[in-house]
Coordinates of C-alpha atoms in Angstrom, one line a residue:
M1 CA -17.2 -22.2 4.3
E2 CA -14.0 -23.4 6.0
I3 CA -11.8 -21.9 3.4
F4 CA -13.8 -18.6 3.6
M5 CA -13.2 -18.5 7.3
R6 CA -9.5 -19.3 6.9
I7 CA -9.0 -16.5 4.4
Y8 CA -10.9 -13.8 6.4
S9 CA -9.4 -14.9 9.7
V10 CA -6.2 -13.4 8.2
A11 CA -7.7 -10.7 6.1
L12 CA -9.7 -9.0 8.8
P13 CA -6.8 -8.5 11.3
I14 CA -4.7 -7.1 8.5
L15 CA -7.5 -4.7 7.5
A16 CA -8.1 -3.7 11.1
S17 CA -4.5 -2.7 11.7
S18 CA -4.3 -0.9 8.3
L19 CA -7.4 1.2 9.1
V20 CA -6.2 2.0 12.6
G21 CA -2.8 3.1 11.1
L22 CA -4.6 5.4 8.6
I23 CA -6.8 6.9 11.4
A24 CA -3.6 7.4 13.6
L25 CA -2.0 9.3 10.7
F26 CA -5.0 11.6 10.3
I27 CA -5.1 12.2 14.1
N28 CA -1.4 13.1 14.2
M29 CA -1.8 15.4 11.3
G30 CA -4.6 17.1 13.1
F31 CA -2.5 17.5 16.2
I32 CA 0.4 19.2 14.5
G33 CA -2.0 21.2 12.3
Q34 CA -3.7 22.6 15.4
D35 CA -0.4 23.5 16.9
N36 CA 0.7 25.4 13.8
A37 CA -0.9 25.5 10.4
F38 CA 2.6 25.9 8.9
N39 CA 3.3 22.3 9.9
L40 CA 0.8 21.1 7.3
Y41 CA 2.6 23.0 4.7
I42 CA 5.8 21.2 5.6
M43 CA 4.0 17.8 5.5
G44 CA 2.8 18.8 2.0
I45 CA 6.4 19.4 0.9
L46 CA 7.3 16.0 2.4
L47 CA 4.5 14.2 0.4
P48 CA 6.4 13.1 -2.7
I49 CA 9.2 11.8 -0.6
S50 CA 6.7 10.0 1.6
F51 CA 5.3 8.3 -1.5
I52 CA 8.8 7.1 -2.5
V53 CA 9.3 5.8 1.1
M54 CA 5.9 4.1 1.1
S55 CA 6.7 2.4 -2.2
L56 CA 10.0 1.1 -1.0
N57 CA 8.5 -0.1 2.3
E58 CA 5.5 -1.8 0.7
S59 CA 7.6 -3.6 -2.0
L60 CA 9.9 -5.1 0.7
R61 CA 6.9 -5.9 3.0
V62 CA 5.5 -8.1 0.2
S63 CA 8.7 -10.1 0.2
S64 CA 8.7 -10.5 4.0
I65 CA 5.1 -11.8 4.1
A66 CA 5.9 -14.2 1.2
F67 CA 9.0 -15.6 2.7
A68 CA 7.3 -16.0 6.1
S69 CA 4.2 -17.7 4.7
Q70 CA 6.5 -20.2 2.9
A71 CA 8.5 -20.8 6.1
S72 CA 5.3 -21.4 8.1
G73 CA 4.7 -24.3 5.7
D74 CA 8.1 -26.0 5.1
K75 CA 9.6 -24.9 8.5
K76 CA 12.9 -24.0 6.8
F77 CA 13.6 -21.3 9.4
N78 CA 17.3 -21.1 8.6
L79 CA 16.4 -20.0 5.0
F80 CA 13.8 -17.6 6.4
N81 CA 16.5 -16.1 8.8
D82 CA 18.8 -15.5 5.9
R83 CA 16.1 -13.8 3.9
L84 CA 14.8 -11.6 6.7
V85 CA 18.3 -10.4 7.6
T86 CA 18.9 -9.7 4.0
L87 CA 15.6 -7.7 3.8
I88 CA 16.7 -5.7 6.7
L89 CA 20.1 -5.0 5.1
V90 CA 18.4 -4.0 1.9
S91 CA 16.1 -1.6 3.7
L92 CA 19.0 -0.1 5.6
A93 CA 20.9 0.4 2.3
M94 CA 17.9 2.0 0.7
Y95 CA 17.4 4.5 3.5
V96 CA 21.1 5.4 3.6
L97 CA 20.8 6.0 -0.2
L98 CA 17.7 8.1 0.3
N99 CA 19.3 10.2 2.9
V100 CA 22.4 10.9 0.8
L101 CA 20.4 11.7 -2.3
F102 CA 18.1 14.1 -0.4
Y103 CA 21.1 15.8 1.2
L104 CA 22.6 16.4 -2.2
I105 CA 19.4 17.6 -3.9
Q106 CA 17.6 19.3 -1.0
Q107 CA 18.4 22.9 -2.2
P108 CA 17.0 22.4 -5.8
F109 CA 14.1 20.3 -4.3
L110 CA 13.0 22.9 -1.9
S111 CA 13.5 25.7 -4.5
M112 CA 11.3 23.7 -6.9
Y113 CA 8.5 24.0 -4.4
K114 CA 9.3 27.7 -3.9
V115 CA 10.1 27.3 -0.2
E116 CA 11.1 30.7 1.1
P117 CA 14.9 30.9 1.9
Q118 CA 14.3 31.5 5.6
H119 CA 12.4 28.2 5.9
Q120 CA 14.6 26.0 3.7
L121 CA 17.2 25.0 6.4
F122 CA 14.5 24.0 8.9
I123 CA 12.4 22.0 6.4
G124 CA 15.5 20.4 4.9
K125 CA 16.7 19.2 8.3
F126 CA 13.2 17.9 9.2
I127 CA 13.0 15.8 6.1
L128 CA 16.5 14.4 6.7
H129 CA 15.6 13.5 10.3
N130 CA 12.3 12.0 9.2
L131 CA 14.2 9.7 6.8
M132 CA 16.7 8.7 9.5
V133 CA 13.9 7.7 11.9
G134 CA 12.0 6.1 9.0
V135 CA 14.4 3.2 8.8
L136 CA 13.4 2.1 12.3
A137 CA 9.7 2.1 11.3
A138 CA 10.6 0.2 8.1
V139 CA 12.6 -2.5 9.9
S140 CA 9.9 -3.0 12.6
M141 CA 7.3 -3.2 9.8
L142 CA 9.3 -6.0 8.0
C143 CA 9.5 -8.0 11.3
M144 CA 5.9 -7.6 12.2
S145 CA 4.8 -8.4 8.6
S146 CA 6.8 -11.6 8.8
L147 CA 4.7 -12.6 11.9
Y148 CA 1.6 -12.2 9.8
G149 CA 2.9 -14.7 7.3
L150 CA 4.0 -17.1 10.1
G151 CA 0.4 -17.4 11.2
Y152 CA 0.0 -14.8 14.1
A153 CA -2.3 -12.4 12.3
H154 CA -4.6 -11.8 15.3
S155 CA -1.9 -11.2 17.9
V156 CA 0.1 -9.0 15.5
S157 CA -2.9 -6.9 14.7
I158 CA -3.6 -6.3 18.4
I159 CA 0.0 -5.2 19.0
S160 CA -0.1 -3.0 15.9
I161 CA -3.3 -1.3 17.0
L162 CA -1.9 -0.7 20.5
S163 CA 1.3 0.7 19.0
F164 CA -0.7 3.1 16.8
A165 CA -2.7 4.2 19.9
F166 CA 0.6 4.7 21.8
N167 CA 2.0 6.6 18.9
V168 CA -0.9 9.0 18.9
A169 CA -0.7 9.5 22.7
L170 CA 3.0 10.3 22.4
T171 CA 2.4 12.8 19.6
Y172 CA -0.3 14.5 21.7
V173 CA 2.0 14.8 24.7
F174 CA 5.0 16.0 22.6
V175 CA 2.8 18.6 20.7
F176 CA 0.6 20.1 23.5
H177 CA 2.7 19.5 26.6
L178 CA 6.3 19.4 25.6
K179 CA 5.8 21.8 22.7
Y180 CA 8.1 20.0 20.2
G181 CA 6.0 21.1 17.2
I182 CA 6.3 19.1 14.0
Y183 CA 9.2 17.1 15.5
S184 CA 6.7 15.5 17.8
I185 CA 5.9 13.1 14.9
I186 CA 9.6 12.1 14.6
Y187 CA 10.0 11.5 18.4
S188 CA 6.8 9.5 18.7
T189 CA 7.8 7.4 15.7
L190 CA 11.2 6.8 17.1
I191 CA 9.9 5.6 20.5
S192 CA 7.0 3.5 19.2
S193 CA 9.0 1.9 16.4
T194 CA 11.8 0.9 18.7
I195 CA 9.4 -0.8 21.1
V196 CA 7.6 -2.6 18.3
L197 CA 10.9 -3.7 16.7
A198 CA 12.1 -5.1 20.1
I199 CA 8.8 -7.0 20.6
A200 CA 8.9 -8.4 17.0
L201 CA 12.6 -9.6 17.3
I202 CA 12.0 -11.3 20.7
W203 CA 8.9 -12.9 19.3
L204 CA 10.6 -14.2 16.2
K205 CA 13.5 -15.5 18.3
N206 CA 11.2 -17.3 20.8
I207 CA 9.3 -19.2 18.1
G208 CA 12.6 -20.2 16.4
A209 CA 12.0 -18.2 13.2
I210 CA 15.3 -16.3 13.6
S211 CA 18.4 -17.6 15.3
Y212 CA 21.3 -15.4 14.4
F213 CA 22.0 -12.2 12.4
K214 CA 25.2 -13.3 10.7
V215 CA 24.6 -14.3 7.1
S216 CA 27.1 -15.6 4.6
S217 CA 27.7 -13.6 1.4
S218 CA 26.4 -16.4 -0.7
A219 CA 23.1 -16.6 1.3
V220 CA 22.7 -12.8 0.9
Q221 CA 23.2 -13.0 -2.9
K222 CA 20.6 -15.8 -3.2
A223 CA 18.2 -13.8 -1.0
V224 CA 18.7 -10.6 -2.9
I225 CA 17.8 -12.4 -6.1
K226 CA 14.5 -13.6 -4.5
I227 CA 13.8 -10.1 -3.1
R228 CA 14.5 -8.6 -6.5
N229 CA 12.1 -11.0 -8.2
I230 CA 9.3 -10.2 -5.8
S231 CA 9.8 -6.6 -4.7
L232 CA 11.0 -4.9 -7.9
P233 CA 7.8 -5.5 -9.9
V234 CA 5.8 -4.2 -6.9
L235 CA 8.0 -1.1 -6.7
A236 CA 7.6 -0.6 -10.5
G237 CA 3.8 -1.0 -10.0
Y238 CA 3.8 2.0 -7.5
G239 CA 5.6 3.9 -10.2
V240 CA 2.9 3.1 -12.7
M241 CA 0.2 4.2 -10.1
F242 CA 2.1 7.5 -9.6
M243 CA 2.3 8.2 -13.3
H244 CA -1.4 7.3 -13.7
V245 CA -2.4 9.9 -11.1
L246 CA 0.0 12.4 -12.6
V247 CA -1.3 11.9 -16.1
F248 CA -5.0 11.8 -15.1
N249 CA -4.5 15.1 -13.2
K250 CA -3.1 16.6 -16.4
L251 CA -6.2 15.4 -18.3
L252 CA -8.5 16.9 -15.6
A253 CA -6.6 20.2 -15.9
M254 CA -8.3 20.6 -19.2
F255 CA -11.6 21.0 -17.4
G256 CA -10.7 23.1 -14.3
P257 CA -9.2 23.1 -10.8
N258 CA -12.4 21.9 -9.1
D259 CA -12.3 18.7 -11.1
I260 CA -8.7 18.1 -10.0
A261 CA -9.7 18.8 -6.4
G262 CA -12.7 16.5 -6.8
F263 CA -10.6 13.7 -8.1
S264 CA -8.1 14.2 -5.2
V265 CA -11.0 13.8 -2.6
S266 CA -12.7 10.9 -4.3
H267 CA -9.3 9.2 -4.8
R268 CA -8.7 9.2 -1.1
L269 CA -12.1 7.7 -0.5
Q270 CA -11.3 5.1 -3.2
N271 CA -8.1 4.1 -1.5
I272 CA -10.0 3.5 1.8
A273 CA -12.7 1.5 -0.1
L274 CA -10.0 -0.7 -1.7
M275 CA -8.3 -1.6 1.6
P276 CA -10.4 -4.8 2.1
A277 CA -9.3 -6.0 -1.3
I278 CA -5.6 -5.5 -0.4
A279 CA -6.1 -7.4 2.9
T280 CA -7.9 -10.2 1.1
G281 CA -5.3 -10.6 -1.6
I282 CA -2.5 -10.8 1.1
A283 CA -4.5 -13.4 3.0
I284 CA -5.1 -15.6 0.0
A285 CA -1.4 -15.4 -0.9
I286 CA -0.3 -16.4 2.6
H287 CA -2.4 -19.6 2.4
V288 CA -1.3 -20.4 -1.1
N289 CA 2.4 -19.9 -0.3
R290 CA 1.9 -22.2 2.7
L291 CA 0.2 -24.8 0.6
R292 CA 2.9 -24.7 -2.1
S293 CA 5.6 -25.2 0.5
N294 CA 3.7 -28.2 1.8
N295 CA 3.4 -29.7 -1.7
A296 CA -0.3 -29.2 -1.6
A297 CA -0.5 -26.6 -4.4
D298 CA -3.5 -28.4 -6.0
L299 CA -5.7 -27.0 -3.1
S300 CA -4.8 -23.4 -4.0
P301 CA -7.5 -22.8 -6.7
S302 CA -10.2 -23.3 -4.0
Y303 CA -8.6 -20.5 -1.9
I304 CA -8.3 -18.2 -4.9
K305 CA -11.8 -18.9 -6.1
T306 CA -13.3 -18.4 -2.7
G307 CA -11.4 -15.2 -2.0
V308 CA -12.2 -13.6 -5.3
L309 CA -15.9 -14.6 -5.5
S310 CA -16.5 -13.5 -1.9
S311 CA -14.9 -10.1 -2.7
F312 CA -17.6 -9.7 -5.4
A313 CA -20.2 -9.9 -2.7
I314 CA -18.3 -7.5 -0.4
Y315 CA -17.7 -5.0 -3.1
F316 CA -21.3 -5.1 -4.3
L317 CA -22.2 -3.7 -0.9
I318 CA -19.3 -1.2 -0.9
S319 CA -20.2 0.0 -4.4
F320 CA -23.8 0.5 -3.4
V321 CA -22.9 2.5 -0.3
I322 CA -20.4 4.7 -2.1
F323 CA -22.8 5.4 -5.0
T324 CA -25.8 6.0 -2.8
F325 CA -24.1 8.1 -0.1
R326 CA -21.3 9.7 -2.1
E327 CA -22.1 13.3 -1.3
S328 CA -22.3 12.6 2.4
L329 CA -19.0 10.7 2.3
I330 CA -17.3 13.5 0.4
G331 CA -18.7 16.0 2.9
L332 CA -16.6 14.3 5.6
I333 CA -13.5 15.5 3.8
T334 CA -14.5 18.9 2.3
S335 CA -17.3 21.4 2.7
D336 CA -16.7 23.2 -0.6
A337 CA -19.8 22.8 -2.7
D338 CA -18.0 22.9 -6.1
V339 CA -15.5 20.3 -5.0
I340 CA -18.3 18.1 -3.6
A341 CA -20.1 18.3 -7.0
A342 CA -16.9 17.4 -8.9
A343 CA -16.1 14.5 -6.6
S344 CA -19.7 13.3 -6.7
K345 CA -19.6 13.3 -10.5
Y346 CA -16.4 11.1 -10.5
L347 CA -18.0 8.6 -8.0
Y348 CA -21.3 8.6 -10.0
Y349 CA -19.5 6.9 -12.9
I350 CA -16.6 5.1 -11.1
G351 CA -18.2 4.1 -7.8
P352 CA -20.3 1.3 -9.3
T353 CA -17.2 -0.2 -10.9
Y354 CA -15.7 -1.0 -7.5
F355 CA -17.8 -4.1 -7.7
I356 CA -15.2 -5.2 -10.3
L357 CA -12.2 -3.2 -9.2
G358 CA -12.2 -4.7 -5.8
P359 CA -12.0 -8.4 -6.9
L360 CA -9.5 -7.3 -9.6
L361 CA -7.2 -5.8 -7.0
V362 CA -7.5 -9.0 -4.9
L363 CA -6.1 -10.9 -7.8
L364 CA -3.3 -8.4 -8.6
I365 CA -2.2 -8.3 -4.9
F366 CA -2.3 -12.1 -4.8
F367 CA 0.1 -12.1 -7.9
E368 CA 2.5 -9.8 -6.2
Q369 CA 2.6 -11.8 -3.0
T370 CA 3.2 -15.1 -4.8
G371 CA 6.1 -14.0 -7.0
K372 CA 4.1 -13.1 -10.0
G373 CA 4.4 -9.3 -9.7
V374 CA 5.5 -9.0 -13.3
R375 CA 2.1 -10.3 -14.4
S376 CA 0.4 -7.7 -12.2
L377 CA 2.7 -5.0 -13.5
I378 CA 2.1 -5.8 -17.2
F379 CA -1.6 -5.8 -16.6
N380 CA -1.5 -2.4 -14.9
M381 CA 0.6 -0.9 -17.6
L382 CA -1.6 -2.1 -20.4
S383 CA -4.9 -1.3 -18.7
F384 CA -3.9 2.2 -17.5
G385 CA -2.3 3.0 -20.8
L386 CA -5.3 2.0 -22.9
Q387 CA -7.8 3.8 -20.5
L388 CA -5.8 7.0 -20.4
G389 CA -5.1 6.9 -24.2
V390 CA -8.8 6.6 -25.1
A391 CA -9.7 9.1 -22.4
F392 CA -7.3 11.7 -23.7
Y393 CA -8.6 11.2 -27.2
V394 CA -12.2 11.7 -26.1
A395 CA -11.3 14.7 -23.9
Y396 CA -9.6 16.5 -26.8
K397 CA -12.2 15.6 -29.4
Y398 CA -15.5 16.0 -27.4
Q399 CA -14.5 18.2 -24.5
S400 CA -16.7 16.1 -22.2
L401 CA -15.7 15.0 -18.7
D402 CA -18.8 12.8 -18.5
L403 CA -17.6 10.9 -21.5
V404 CA -14.1 10.6 -20.1
Y405 CA -15.4 9.1 -16.9
T406 CA -17.6 6.7 -18.9
I407 CA -14.6 5.5 -20.8
I408 CA -12.7 4.9 -17.5
A409 CA -15.7 3.0 -16.1
A410 CA -16.1 0.9 -19.3
G411 CA -12.4 0.0 -19.0
Y412 CA -13.0 -1.5 -15.5
L413 CA -16.1 -3.4 -16.8
I414 CA -14.1 -5.1 -19.5
T415 CA -11.6 -6.4 -16.9
L416 CA -14.4 -8.6 -15.6
F417 CA -13.5 -11.0 -18.4
Y418 CA -9.9 -11.0 -17.3
I419 CA -10.8 -11.9 -13.7
F420 CA -12.6 -15.0 -14.8
Y421 CA -9.8 -15.9 -17.2
E422 CA -7.4 -15.8 -14.3
L423 CA -9.7 -17.9 -12.1
R424 CA -9.8 -20.5 -14.9
R425 CA -6.1 -20.3 -15.4
S426 CA -5.4 -20.9 -11.7
R427 CA -7.2 -24.3 -11.8
Q428 CA -4.8 -25.3 -14.6
Y429 CA -1.7 -23.8 -13.1
Y430 CA -2.0 -25.0 -9.5
G431 CA -4.0 -28.1 -10.4
S432 CA -0.9 -29.8 -11.7
N433 CA 0.7 -29.6 -8.2
Q434 CA 4.1 -28.9 -9.9
T435 CA 4.4 -25.3 -9.0
Q436 CA 7.7 -24.2 -7.4
T437 CA 8.0 -22.4 -4.1
I438 CA 9.2 -18.8 -3.8

């Protein structure tokens, strides 16, 4: 019970701040949409770039939490300082590269989406400005995520929730009172991210986690290697996810636009439903990284087992709720009867498998956070490849969407054996107490 409480004392604050962040995003979208429906069109154009930005941010965030959780155990804050500064430099370099790349390709990019010539200049500038301000949000996220790993989950979550509320309030003022339109999102992000970054840096300085920002070239090189080993597989994993959605949409196109729309709606619900698994995986990894740095890796299997098995209980309830109330939940997103029917069909088959998909995601997130992202990446590539390969064969041969969803669901059921294999393997791997730190 003590291990259970330790895991969820970290997981729940992470989940709370993630949910509030998602809600804040929806509210801000609502504000700019009410101001001018054309703003939502611009945000739609921004969507693929936002996915790339999110992938980069999340891949670096994994490294920041991993480095911080190790430092909370071994107290090697000089090493953590070098790694965090290097992470910030890498983030800055990536955003500079993104800005330059978009500046060079903005004309063909906007033309590809058939943006009318009279709107291209405005939309192009907005995307560039959004990327420029995004670097502040990225750096503040890295610093705040580090505080999660250092053991300040509750306090960080409170600050994150307050910052999201402040961001929403700023957006409201900029949209409806100052009449800044879609740029309201950029201004509110600029102000709130600057404040959060200042708080995080002062906090890290006061607890002795950072001491200086000058790092030797040799320290940067070592840190870059560690970041590459942790973050690159995570980034590649996002690429696999993107390709999975792209290919699955192609498959659904064989059956009709309503099925694509239904999958889009149900996929958004699925992402929300899987947020507890992500938070739990991060929480287990924080504890395990801390144990490894304290030469107590043999205690890790207890945390892994408790976290994964407890997630089975949590996702039994989530699966039941989604399966039972799927039409009502879908109705919160769309009122179109045909789309509701298509999304409901998807959740009828896939919803019950969240009982397995949730614990599986806990394990995969844990791998990413403990330097085993390649293991997670290989599993995703193999499982998605096999599922989609069989699903395409069935779709072409039998022309049955019900059979396609059955194949996808069966694929998740089979992964149950993989989960228990990894639980058994963790006892052998960490039980030797000879595992290396990150």
